[in-house]
Amino acid sequence: MKPRCEAYECVDLAWLSRGGKFDDQTPRTWKYSGGGLEITAYPGPWAVELHAEGHIHRIVLSYTETRFGGRRPWFSCPHCQKRRRVLHYVQKSLACRACFDLRYTSEVEDALSRAARQRRRLMQKVGGSDPGGDFPLKPKGMHWKTYRAIEAKAQASLKAFALGVARMGPR
Ligand SMILES: [Zn+2]
């Protein structure tokens, strides 16, 4: 599952330049369905200011020549500086899809390894050695209450792990 334009708010330069002009400094407002978010764009020749949730994001523009002697504007991604037509707005920051995909993937990977480490630790507490194996039986001398609590935590971390794997999706 990857962030997509439908699931996350995005800003499309093609939309800004609808009607041929985009640097006439006429503000345009995007209204997104659902969350009630609005992004207002104040276009200028070298940068577009995007106002969202009380913050101003200044997006630098660059141009490439077209074959017919015109110029084509591009957003410069605030994160990787690459030329982009579409920027995504996720958790109050703007970046291109590739940048968000990278961050998203590493966050899921972090959650996965955290869950795996936690499960290993919990298994060791009850005498287990194989983190991928079955949950060990209650060790002699351990209170049932303690054992059940560890078992519940291990279940939760297994669930978190499975969820993380599901979110990673096909690579
Ligand atoms: Zn980027």
XYZ file of N, CA and C and ligand atoms in Angstrom:
514
model
N 0.849 -1.191 0.000
C 0.000 0.000 0.000
C 0.887 1.243 0.000
N 0.749 2.031 -1.026
C 1.586 3.225 -1.139
C 0.710 4.470 -1.111
N 1.275 5.578 -0.624
C 0.459 6.799 -0.638
C 0.053 7.144 -2.070
N -1.172 7.442 -2.252
C -1.650 7.786 -3.582
C -2.371 9.110 -3.529
N -2.522 9.671 -4.692
C -3.182 10.968 -4.804
C -4.596 10.943 -4.220
N -5.254 9.803 -4.315
C -6.631 9.742 -3.835
C -6.684 9.700 -2.321
N -5.651 9.127 -1.739
C -5.663 8.947 -0.294
C -5.022 10.134 0.430
N -4.153 10.861 -0.256
C -3.478 11.994 0.356
C -3.726 13.228 -0.483
N -3.787 14.349 0.172
C -4.002 15.580 -0.566
C -2.767 15.893 -1.403
N -3.006 16.344 -2.610
C -1.871 16.707 -3.435
C -2.144 17.983 -4.209
N -1.083 18.563 -4.708
C -1.148 19.815 -5.440
C -0.567 19.571 -6.822
N -1.365 19.864 -7.814
C -0.986 19.536 -9.185
C -0.688 20.820 -9.961
N 0.512 20.896 -10.493
C 0.908 22.105 -11.225
C 0.060 22.290 -12.490
N -0.370 21.179 -13.078
C -1.230 21.254 -14.268
C -2.526 21.991 -13.933
N -3.016 21.750 -12.737
C -4.242 22.428 -12.297
C -3.999 23.930 -12.140
N -2.823 24.269 -11.603
C -2.459 25.680 -11.401
C -2.375 26.419 -12.726
N -1.886 25.723 -13.756
C -1.663 26.391 -15.036
C -2.849 26.240 -15.980
N -3.949 25.766 -15.453
C -5.152 25.634 -16.262
C -5.533 27.016 -16.821
N -5.794 27.058 -18.094
C -6.110 28.336 -18.718
C -4.861 29.008 -19.277
N -3.729 28.293 -19.220
C -2.512 28.802 -19.846
C -1.627 29.615 -18.931
N -2.235 30.348 -18.013
C -1.432 31.203 -17.147
C -1.388 30.601 -15.758
N -0.267 30.754 -15.113
C -0.292 30.338 -13.717
C 0.462 31.327 -12.836
N 1.286 32.202 -13.457
C 2.076 33.113 -12.630
C 1.495 34.532 -12.635
N 0.174 34.606 -12.775
C -0.476 35.915 -12.782
C -0.791 36.413 -11.367
N -0.304 35.654 -10.398
C -0.475 36.008 -8.988
C -1.931 36.045 -8.507
N -2.784 35.367 -9.221
C -4.155 35.214 -8.739
C -4.200 33.985 -7.843
N -4.576 34.172 -6.583
C -4.597 32.982 -5.721
C -5.678 31.984 -6.132
N -5.351 30.717 -5.996
C -6.302 29.642 -6.251
C -6.397 28.790 -5.004
N -7.578 28.311 -4.751
C -7.767 27.475 -3.566
C -8.241 26.082 -3.944
N -7.556 25.113 -3.370
C -7.998 23.721 -3.497
C -8.816 23.401 -2.259
N -9.951 22.805 -2.475
C -10.738 22.316 -1.336
C -10.792 20.801 -1.461
N -10.350 20.125 -0.413
C -10.315 18.667 -0.477
C -11.509 18.080 0.237
N -12.037 17.042 -0.360
C -13.186 16.395 0.272
C -12.695 15.626 1.484
N -13.585 15.415 2.417
C -13.182 14.676 3.608
C -12.768 15.592 4.731
N -11.452 15.696 4.928
C -10.925 16.402 6.094
C -11.217 17.891 6.189
N -11.737 18.491 5.122
C -12.016 19.919 5.169
C -10.782 20.775 4.971
N -9.698 20.153 4.502
C -8.453 20.890 4.263
C -8.585 21.774 3.029
N -7.979 22.940 3.153
C -7.897 23.849 2.013
C -6.454 24.259 1.830
N -6.013 24.252 0.594
C -4.683 24.779 0.306
C -4.874 25.919 -0.695
N -4.337 27.080 -0.328
C -4.426 28.202 -1.255
C -3.044 28.445 -1.851
N -3.010 28.550 -3.164
C -1.746 28.754 -3.868
C -1.658 30.203 -4.328
N -0.515 30.828 -4.049
C -0.231 32.165 -4.546
C 0.918 32.045 -5.534
N 0.589 31.929 -6.809
C 1.647 31.686 -7.784
C 2.415 32.945 -8.158
N 3.702 32.775 -8.329
C 4.559 33.849 -8.825
C 5.463 33.239 -9.867
N 6.265 34.042 -10.556
C 7.084 33.488 -11.638
C 8.152 32.497 -11.180
N 8.682 32.673 -9.972
C 9.795 31.800 -9.561
C 9.480 30.903 -8.389
N 8.335 31.168 -7.787
C 7.938 30.322 -6.660
C 6.432 30.399 -6.471
N 5.899 29.364 -5.872
C 4.485 29.345 -5.510
C 4.427 29.226 -4.000
N 3.635 30.102 -3.401
C 3.423 29.967 -1.959
C 2.155 29.167 -1.749
N 2.273 28.125 -0.952
C 1.098 27.321 -0.642
C 0.746 27.517 0.829
N -0.452 28.012 1.066
C -0.900 28.239 2.432
C -1.790 27.080 2.853
N -1.390 26.399 3.896
C -2.165 25.251 4.368
C -2.097 25.166 5.880
N -3.234 25.076 6.499
C -3.335 24.905 7.956
C -2.452 25.890 8.730
N -2.466 27.134 8.282
C -1.736 28.173 9.001
C -0.244 28.224 8.708
N 0.217 27.364 7.801
C 1.639 27.376 7.441
C 1.817 27.792 5.989
N 2.940 28.428 5.719
C 3.248 28.832 4.352
C 4.401 27.979 3.837
N 4.155 27.303 2.724
C 5.203 26.493 2.098
C 5.590 27.195 0.804
N 6.858 27.536 0.682
C 7.312 28.211 -0.524
C 7.949 27.161 -1.440
N 7.318 26.941 -2.564
C 7.809 25.925 -3.504
C 8.479 26.631 -4.676
N 9.746 26.335 -4.852
C 10.522 26.948 -5.936
C 10.113 26.323 -7.267
N 10.076 27.168 -8.298
C 9.722 26.671 -9.628
C 10.963 26.627 -10.507
N 10.939 25.718 -11.460
C 11.984 25.738 -12.476
C 11.302 25.530 -13.819
N 12.041 25.804 -14.879
C 11.442 25.748 -16.216
C 12.286 24.898 -17.146
N 11.610 24.221 -18.029
C 12.319 23.565 -19.129
C 11.732 24.103 -20.435
N 12.549 24.110 -21.461
C 12.093 24.588 -22.767
C 11.256 23.494 -23.418
N 10.209 23.901 -24.087
C 9.453 22.912 -24.854
C 9.927 22.962 -26.305
N 9.567 21.952 -27.058
C 10.006 21.864 -28.456
C 9.455 23.006 -29.304
N 8.380 23.606 -28.826
C 7.729 24.637 -29.648
C 8.065 26.044 -29.163
N 9.185 26.159 -28.482
C 9.651 27.479 -28.071
C 8.997 28.029 -26.809
N 8.182 27.205 -26.184
C 7.566 27.655 -24.927
C 8.365 27.188 -23.723
N 7.871 27.470 -22.530
C 8.527 26.925 -21.354
C 7.492 26.236 -20.481
N 8.005 25.223 -19.849
C 7.114 24.399 -19.056
C 7.542 24.528 -17.597
N 6.625 24.938 -16.726
C 6.996 25.085 -15.317
C 6.965 23.756 -14.551
N 7.796 23.693 -13.546
C 7.856 22.503 -12.679
C 7.937 22.958 -11.229
N 7.351 22.178 -10.367
C 7.637 22.342 -8.942
C 9.007 21.745 -8.684
N 9.722 22.348 -7.761
C 10.944 21.718 -7.304
C 10.610 21.115 -5.937
N 10.700 19.802 -5.823
C 10.316 19.146 -4.563
C 11.149 19.728 -3.415
N 10.513 20.206 -2.336
C 11.265 20.824 -1.238
C 12.245 19.859 -0.574
N 12.031 18.578 -0.792
C 12.873 17.587 -0.121
C 14.040 17.126 -0.994
N 13.748 16.711 -2.238
C 14.820 16.169 -3.089
C 15.205 17.120 -4.228
N 14.460 18.245 -4.342
C 14.734 19.261 -5.375
C 14.525 18.778 -6.806
N 13.951 17.598 -6.967
C 13.711 17.122 -8.335
C 12.495 17.818 -8.925
N 12.449 17.868 -10.253
C 11.318 18.494 -10.945
C 10.099 17.606 -10.852
N 9.004 18.175 -10.372
C 7.775 17.401 -10.219
C 6.578 18.191 -10.666
N 5.592 17.480 -11.159
C 4.319 18.114 -11.518
C 3.352 18.072 -10.349
N 3.515 17.077 -9.487
C 2.577 16.882 -8.385
C 3.343 16.786 -7.066
N 2.877 17.537 -6.083
C 3.442 17.411 -4.734
C 2.340 16.913 -3.806
N 2.718 16.111 -2.849
C 1.755 15.561 -1.905
C 1.859 16.286 -0.582
N 0.720 16.397 0.056
C 0.652 17.051 1.357
C 0.322 15.980 2.380
N 1.301 15.613 3.178
C 1.119 14.558 4.175
C 1.688 15.051 5.496
N 0.898 14.963 6.529
C 1.324 15.376 7.871
C 1.997 16.751 7.856
N 1.298 17.676 7.260
C 1.707 19.082 7.218
C 3.019 19.339 6.502
N 3.459 18.411 5.675
C 4.614 18.757 4.860
C 4.331 18.399 3.398
N 5.053 19.081 2.543
C 4.872 18.895 1.107
C 6.132 18.282 0.517
N 5.954 17.256 -0.261
C 7.083 16.637 -0.958
C 6.520 15.793 -2.091
N 7.426 15.311 -2.929
C 6.957 14.492 -4.034
C 6.643 13.086 -3.533
N 5.998 12.332 -4.370
C 5.573 10.992 -3.987
C 6.760 10.091 -3.653
N 7.815 10.213 -4.434
C 8.990 9.367 -4.185
C 9.536 9.614 -2.787
N 9.593 10.882 -2.373
C 10.109 11.203 -1.033
C 9.204 10.621 0.049
N 7.895 10.734 -0.134
C 6.986 10.182 0.871
C 7.043 8.664 0.896
N 7.177 8.032 -0.260
C 7.287 6.571 -0.319
C 8.480 6.097 0.481
N 9.605 6.799 0.329
C 10.823 6.413 1.034
C 10.612 6.501 2.531
N 10.014 7.611 2.964
C 9.817 7.807 4.388
C 8.850 6.777 4.938
N 7.802 6.549 4.182
C 6.757 5.621 4.574
C 7.335 4.220 4.748
N 8.128 3.810 3.767
C 8.719 2.481 3.808
C 9.627 2.319 5.021
N 10.456 3.333 5.295
C 11.381 3.178 6.411
C 10.637 3.195 7.748
N 9.513 3.938 7.802
C 8.718 3.925 9.032
C 8.120 2.555 9.284
N 7.629 1.917 8.222
C 7.043 0.583 8.368
C 8.138 -0.412 8.757
N 9.309 -0.266 8.140
C 10.416 -1.169 8.465
C 10.839 -1.031 9.922
N 10.865 0.204 10.404
C 11.190 0.438 11.814
C 10.185 -0.250 12.721
N 8.908 -0.097 12.400
C 7.849 -0.698 13.216
C 7.971 -2.212 13.204
N 8.330 -2.762 12.043
C 8.498 -4.203 11.905
C 9.618 -4.726 12.789
N 10.774 -4.065 12.726
C 11.902 -4.592 13.491
C 11.688 -4.371 14.992
N 10.969 -3.302 15.339
C 10.634 -3.087 16.754
C 9.760 -4.211 17.268
N 8.739 -4.579 16.476
C 7.808 -5.632 16.868
C 8.530 -6.977 16.990
N 9.446 -7.241 16.044
C 10.183 -8.508 16.065
C 11.100 -8.584 17.291
N 11.781 -7.472 17.592
C 12.673 -7.436 18.767
C 11.890 -7.651 20.047
N 10.722 -6.993 20.124
C 9.905 -7.096 21.331
C 9.437 -8.531 21.545
N 9.024 -9.164 20.471
C 8.540 -10.547 20.576
C 9.667 -11.474 21.034
N 10.852 -11.265 20.484
C 12.002 -12.092 20.869
C 12.275 -11.950 22.370
N 12.248 -10.710 22.850
C 12.488 -10.436 24.273
C 11.447 -11.131 25.144
N 10.187 -11.049 24.739
C 9.095 -11.637 25.516
C 9.192 -13.162 25.541
N 9.566 -13.752 24.402
C 9.716 -15.206 24.324
C 10.827 -15.669 25.267
N 11.905 -14.873 25.293
C 13.037 -15.242 26.152
C 12.646 -15.232 27.628
N 11.739 -14.347 27.986
C 11.283 -14.250 29.375
C 10.629 -15.534 29.849
N 9.994 -16.246 28.925
C 9.329 -17.495 29.296
C 10.117 -18.710 28.792
N 11.391 -18.493 28.523
C 12.272 -19.604 28.192
C 12.268 -20.016 26.720
N 11.686 -19.214 25.875
C 11.678 -19.550 24.451
C 12.965 -19.092 23.790
N 13.396 -19.809 22.752
C 14.625 -19.405 22.078
C 14.384 -19.084 20.610
N 13.284 -19.583 20.061
C 12.992 -19.364 18.649
C 11.895 -18.301 18.505
N 12.278 -17.080 18.094
C 11.277 -16.001 18.029
C 10.177 -16.262 16.999
N 10.451 -17.163 16.041
C 9.440 -17.468 15.029
C 8.575 -18.648 15.423
N 8.964 -19.320 16.522
C 8.266 -20.547 16.920
C 7.026 -20.282 17.753
N 6.473 -21.365 18.261
C 5.283 -21.242 19.106
C 5.640 -20.612 20.437
N 4.656 -20.008 21.045
C 4.884 -19.403 22.350
C 5.114 -20.523 23.369
N 6.179 -20.457 24.167
C 6.499 -21.562 25.080
C 5.436 -21.768 26.171
N 5.419 -22.965 26.704
C 4.520 -23.249 27.823
C 5.008 -22.506 29.061
N 4.128 -22.371 30.014
C 4.473 -21.629 31.227
C 5.625 -22.317 31.964
N 6.699 -21.569 32.205
C 7.809 -22.173 32.947
C 7.385 -22.501 34.382
N 7.974 -23.541 34.932
C 7.665 -23.922 36.318
C 8.046 -22.780 37.252
N 7.206 -22.503 38.200
C 7.521 -21.472 39.192
C 7.051 -20.087 38.793
N 6.631 -19.909 37.527
C 6.137 -18.585 37.112
C 4.647 -18.508 37.390
N 4.221 -17.352 37.916
C 2.786 -17.179 38.166
C 2.025 -17.147 36.857
N 0.836 -17.713 36.868
C -0.016 -17.694 35.666
C -0.287 -16.281 35.200
N -0.496 -15.407 36.193
C -0.819 -14.019 35.874
C 0.323 -13.374 35.072
N 1.550 -13.614 35.524
C 2.731 -13.071 34.844
C 2.829 -13.654 33.441
N 2.636 -15.002 33.371
C 2.727 -15.702 32.086
C 1.699 -15.173 31.087
N 0.456 -15.000 31.584
C -0.617 -14.510 30.711
C -0.315 -13.093 30.195
N 0.241 -12.286 31.074
C 0.550 -10.903 30.695
C 1.603 -10.875 29.590
N 2.631 -11.729 29.740
C 3.691 -11.793 28.724
C 3.122 -12.329 27.408
N 2.265 -13.356 27.548
C 1.647 -13.954 26.373
C 0.810 -12.923 25.601
N 0.077 -12.098 26.344
C -0.768 -11.075 25.713
C 0.094 -10.055 24.967
N 1.201 -9.661 25.597
C 2.106 -8.701 24.952
C 2.730 -9.290 23.689
N 3.089 -10.579 23.792
C 3.695 -11.246 22.633
C 2.693 -11.351 21.491
N 1.436 -11.599 21.845
C 0.365 -11.648 20.839
C 0.242 -10.304 20.138
N 0.281 -9.244 20.948
C 0.134 -7.892 20.407
C 1.282 -7.559 19.466
N 2.496 -7.989 19.845
C 3.631 -7.657 18.975
C 3.607 -8.486 17.697
N 3.058 -9.697 17.806
C 2.904 -10.532 16.610
C 1.909 -9.889 15.644
N 0.854 -9.331 16.236
C -0.168 -8.649 15.456
C 0.440 -7.423 14.758
N 1.236 -6.657 15.524
C 1.884 -5.465 14.968
C 2.804 -5.852 13.819
N 3.485 -6.986 14.006
C 4.399 -7.480 12.984
C 3.631 -7.846 11.711
N 2.526 -8.575 11.888
C 1.707 -9.005 10.745
C 1.139 -7.794 10.007
N 0.736 -6.806 10.786
C 0.181 -5.585 10.212
C 1.248 -4.850 9.407
N 2.446 -4.826 9.956
C 3.570 -4.183 9.274
C 3.885 -4.871 7.954
N 3.883 -6.198 7.985
C 4.146 -6.979 6.762
C 3.070 -6.686 5.721
N 1.819 -6.628 6.187
C 0.711 -6.367 5.263
C 0.850 -4.977 4.635
N 1.288 -4.021 5.444
C 1.411 -2.653 4.944
C 2.574 -2.474 3.980
N 3.574 -3.349 4.131
C 4.721 -3.265 3.228
C 4.284 -3.554 1.791
N 3.337 -4.480 1.658
C 2.815 -4.809 0.346
C 3.868 -5.425 -0.542
N 3.535 -5.675 -1.801
C 4.526 -6.249 -2.726
C 5.618 -5.218 -3.029
N 6.850 -5.664 -3.075
C 7.962 -4.719 -3.328
C 8.368 -4.801 -4.779
Zn 11.059 14.665 -3.576
